[in-house]
């Protein structure tokens, strides 16, 4: 029986283990098929594929695209090619947009007489800069009493140094992935803050744009697994699942392999996705 975990992060985005270390942990957790799905980057995929091969594990290359700005709808793409230049250019643009937003927010802070060294902020960030890095720098400069206070007073939505996130829409990300031969899947619907009356019509639009699956078995959906499982199958969508492991801490990110425990058809569903992802990539 295949035991899948199809949603894992590495140091290429905000995970704490590199691909080789992650593959070791995957094997230790008795997971036999895994996917690396870093945020807006495919940088870890070659190393992850090698590490999987060395251990005799099935591997599905993936990516997780942030869409819909602050609404934070995440779209997973399975079967992406790490050397796809169109996707790489999109992810470079996404990184640029993220950086420009933070530079813009720092500029606002400067006008509020709260200057920060951007070198320092960017050095904290590694590959992906975000508001937490600004907040931490503000705390270190003594501008706020806590990181939380930085958000409450300055960086949170609608606060005086806030700027909205610039991203693709979910439909754009879905079409992009489809056009690049990948399988687009809606990540953790339970984490989307929209009411279900807003989400369901969107799902229809996304399916028309090429959405092929829903990530049902994710820690954020834990209370509603039967609901999402039924909905996906009724609509002819693939059922996928993964822990969203980053570092083994936090509420919405699980431990490697944990969602497979709750996933009755894990083996068949995972191979259906695997086949779909590989079929698409045939020239
Ligand atoms: Zn996500
Ligand atoms: Zn994730």
GROMACS .gro file of N, CA and C in nm, residues 180-238:
model
  177
  180UNK      N    1   0.111   2.475  -1.882
  180UNK     CA    2   0.248   2.422  -1.871
  180UNK      C    3   0.247   2.271  -1.849
  181UNK      N    4   0.133   2.207  -1.865
  181UNK     CA    5   0.126   2.061  -1.857
  181UNK      C    6   0.120   2.007  -1.716
  182UNK      N    7   0.093   2.092  -1.616
  182UNK     CA    8   0.084   2.046  -1.478
  182UNK      C    9  -0.063   2.026  -1.438
  183UNK      N   10  -0.083   1.961  -1.326
  183UNK     CA   11  -0.219   1.935  -1.276
  183UNK      C   12  -0.249   2.034  -1.162
  184UNK      N   13  -0.342   2.130  -1.185
  184UNK     CA   14  -0.373   2.229  -1.081
  184UNK      C   15  -0.472   2.174  -0.979
  185UNK      N   16  -0.438   2.194  -0.851
  185UNK     CA   17  -0.520   2.143  -0.741
  185UNK      C   18  -0.541   2.256  -0.640
  186UNK      N   19  -0.664   2.272  -0.592
  186UNK     CA   20  -0.692   2.372  -0.489
  186UNK      C   21  -0.637   2.324  -0.355
  187UNK      N   22  -0.545   2.401  -0.296
  187UNK     CA   23  -0.486   2.363  -0.168
  187UNK      C   24  -0.581   2.396  -0.053
  188UNK      N   25  -0.576   2.315   0.050
  188UNK     CA   26  -0.646   2.335   0.179
  188UNK      C   27  -0.765   2.433   0.176
  189UNK      N   28  -0.878   2.393   0.116
  189UNK     CA   29  -0.994   2.485   0.112
  189UNK      C   30  -1.038   2.528   0.252
  190UNK      N   31  -1.013   2.446   0.352
  190UNK     CA   32  -1.053   2.482   0.489
  190UNK      C   33  -0.979   2.603   0.542
  191UNK      N   34  -0.871   2.641   0.476
  191UNK     CA   35  -0.792   2.756   0.523
  191UNK      C   36  -0.838   2.886   0.457
  192UNK      N   37  -0.920   2.875   0.353
  192UNK     CA   38  -0.967   2.996   0.284
  192UNK      C   39  -1.074   3.062   0.370
  193UNK      N   40  -1.062   3.193   0.387
  193UNK     CA   41  -1.149   3.262   0.483
  193UNK      C   42  -1.287   3.296   0.426
  194UNK      N   43  -1.309   3.271   0.298
  194UNK     CA   44  -1.439   3.301   0.239
  194UNK      C   45  -1.546   3.210   0.294
  195UNK      N   46  -1.671   3.261   0.306
  195UNK     CA   47  -1.782   3.171   0.341
  195UNK      C   48  -1.806   3.074   0.226
  196UNK      N   49  -1.863   2.961   0.259
  196UNK     CA   50  -1.881   2.855   0.159
  196UNK      C   51  -1.966   2.903   0.040
  197UNK      N   52  -2.059   2.997   0.065
  197UNK     CA   53  -2.145   3.049  -0.044
  197UNK      C   54  -2.062   3.125  -0.146
  198UNK      N   55  -1.949   3.179  -0.103
  198UNK     CA   56  -1.862   3.250  -0.197
  198UNK      C   57  -1.763   3.152  -0.263
  199UNK      N   58  -1.723   3.053  -0.184
  199UNK     CA   59  -1.621   2.960  -0.233
  199UNK      C   60  -1.675   2.866  -0.343
  200UNK      N   61  -1.798   2.817  -0.324
  200UNK     CA   62  -1.850   2.717  -0.419
  200UNK      C   63  -1.864   2.772  -0.562
  201UNK      N   64  -1.920   2.894  -0.581
  201UNK     CA   65  -1.925   2.947  -0.718
  201UNK      C   66  -1.785   2.967  -0.778
  202UNK      N   67  -1.689   3.005  -0.692
  202UNK     CA   68  -1.550   3.021  -0.738
  202UNK      C   69  -1.496   2.888  -0.788
  203UNK      N   70  -1.530   2.783  -0.714
  203UNK     CA   71  -1.481   2.650  -0.749
  203UNK      C   72  -1.525   2.613  -0.892
  204UNK      N   73  -1.646   2.653  -0.926
  204UNK     CA   74  -1.699   2.625  -1.059
  204UNK      C   75  -1.617   2.701  -1.165
  205UNK      N   76  -1.589   2.827  -1.135
  205UNK     CA   77  -1.509   2.909  -1.228
  205UNK      C   78  -1.369   2.849  -1.243
  206UNK      N   79  -1.312   2.807  -1.131
  206UNK     CA   80  -1.176   2.752  -1.134
  206UNK      C   81  -1.172   2.621  -1.212
  207UNK      N   82  -1.280   2.542  -1.196
  207UNK     CA   83  -1.285   2.416  -1.271
  207UNK      C   84  -1.290   2.444  -1.421
  208UNK      N   85  -1.363   2.548  -1.458
  208UNK     CA   86  -1.369   2.587  -1.600
  208UNK      C   87  -1.231   2.633  -1.648
  209UNK      N   88  -1.153   2.692  -1.557
  209UNK     CA   89  -1.018   2.738  -1.593
  209UNK      C   90  -0.918   2.623  -1.600
  210UNK      N   91  -0.958   2.503  -1.550
  210UNK     CA   92  -0.868   2.388  -1.561
  210UNK      C   93  -0.833   2.320  -1.429
  211UNK      N   94  -0.900   2.361  -1.321
  211UNK     CA   95  -0.872   2.296  -1.192
  211UNK      C   96  -0.903   2.147  -1.201
  212UNK      N   97  -0.812   2.062  -1.150
  212UNK     CA   98  -0.831   1.918  -1.164
  212UNK      C   99  -0.852   1.845  -1.031
  213UNK      N  100  -0.828   1.914  -0.919
  213UNK     CA  101  -0.840   1.842  -0.793
  213UNK      C  102  -0.854   1.933  -0.673
  214UNK      N  103  -0.889   1.872  -0.559
  214UNK     CA  104  -0.897   1.944  -0.432
  214UNK      C  105  -0.810   1.870  -0.330
  215UNK      N  106  -0.733   1.947  -0.255
  215UNK     CA  107  -0.653   1.889  -0.148
  215UNK      C  108  -0.744   1.870  -0.026
  216UNK      N  109  -0.806   1.755  -0.022
  216UNK     CA  110  -0.904   1.725   0.084
  216UNK      C  111  -0.833   1.695   0.215
  217UNK      N  112  -0.735   1.606   0.211
  217UNK     CA  113  -0.673   1.556   0.335
  217UNK      C  114  -0.554   1.641   0.377
  218UNK      N  115  -0.588   1.756   0.433
  218UNK     CA  116  -0.492   1.855   0.484
  218UNK      C  117  -0.537   1.890   0.625
  219UNK      N  118  -0.443   1.916   0.718
  219UNK     CA  119  -0.483   1.944   0.857
  219UNK      C  120  -0.590   2.054   0.871
  220UNK      N  121  -0.591   2.152   0.780
  220UNK     CA  122  -0.688   2.262   0.791
  220UNK      C  123  -0.831   2.216   0.761
  221UNK      N  124  -0.846   2.100   0.698
  221UNK     CA  125  -0.981   2.051   0.663
  221UNK      C  126  -1.030   1.946   0.761
  222UNK      N  127  -0.953   1.923   0.865
  222UNK     CA  128  -0.974   1.806   0.952
  222UNK      C  129  -1.119   1.785   0.996
  223UNK      N  130  -1.191   1.894   1.021
  223UNK     CA  131  -1.329   1.880   1.070
  223UNK      C  132  -1.425   1.846   0.957
  224UNK      N  133  -1.382   1.862   0.834
  224UNK     CA  134  -1.474   1.847   0.721
  224UNK      C  135  -1.425   1.751   0.613
  225UNK      N  136  -1.348   1.651   0.649
  225UNK     CA  137  -1.297   1.559   0.547
  225UNK      C  138  -1.408   1.497   0.463
  226UNK      N  139  -1.516   1.443   0.526
  226UNK     CA  140  -1.619   1.377   0.444
  226UNK      C  141  -1.685   1.475   0.346
  227UNK      N  142  -1.705   1.601   0.391
  227UNK     CA  143  -1.769   1.701   0.306
  227UNK      C  144  -1.686   1.727   0.181
  228UNK      N  145  -1.558   1.757   0.199
  228UNK     CA  146  -1.473   1.791   0.085
  228UNK      C  147  -1.446   1.669  -0.004
  229UNK      N  148  -1.437   1.552   0.057
  229UNK     CA  149  -1.413   1.430  -0.019
  229UNK      C  150  -1.531   1.406  -0.113
  230UNK      N  151  -1.653   1.417  -0.060
  230UNK     CA  152  -1.772   1.394  -0.141
  230UNK      C  153  -1.783   1.499  -0.251
  231UNK      N  154  -1.762   1.626  -0.212
  231UNK     CA  155  -1.774   1.736  -0.309
  231UNK      C  156  -1.678   1.716  -0.427
  232UNK      N  157  -1.552   1.682  -0.395
  232UNK     CA  158  -1.452   1.665  -0.501
  232UNK      C  159  -1.495   1.553  -0.596
  233UNK      N  160  -1.534   1.440  -0.540
  233UNK     CA  161  -1.570   1.325  -0.625
  233UNK      C  162  -1.696   1.354  -0.707
  234UNK      N  163  -1.794   1.421  -0.644
  234UNK     CA  164  -1.916   1.456  -0.718
  234UNK      C  165  -1.886   1.543  -0.839
  235UNK      N  166  -1.787   1.629  -0.824
  235UNK     CA  167  -1.754   1.722  -0.934
  235UNK      C  168  -1.648   1.667  -1.029
  236UNK      N  169  -1.614   1.541  -1.010
  236UNK     CA  170  -1.517   1.478  -1.100
  236UNK      C  171  -1.375   1.528  -1.079
  237UNK      N  172  -1.346   1.575  -0.957
  237UNK     CA  173  -1.211   1.626  -0.929
  237UNK      C  174  -1.129   1.520  -0.855
  238UNK      N  175  -0.998   1.526  -0.873
  238UNK     CA  176  -0.908   1.436  -0.802
  238UNK      C  177  -0.906   1.473  -0.655
   0.00000   0.00000   0.00000
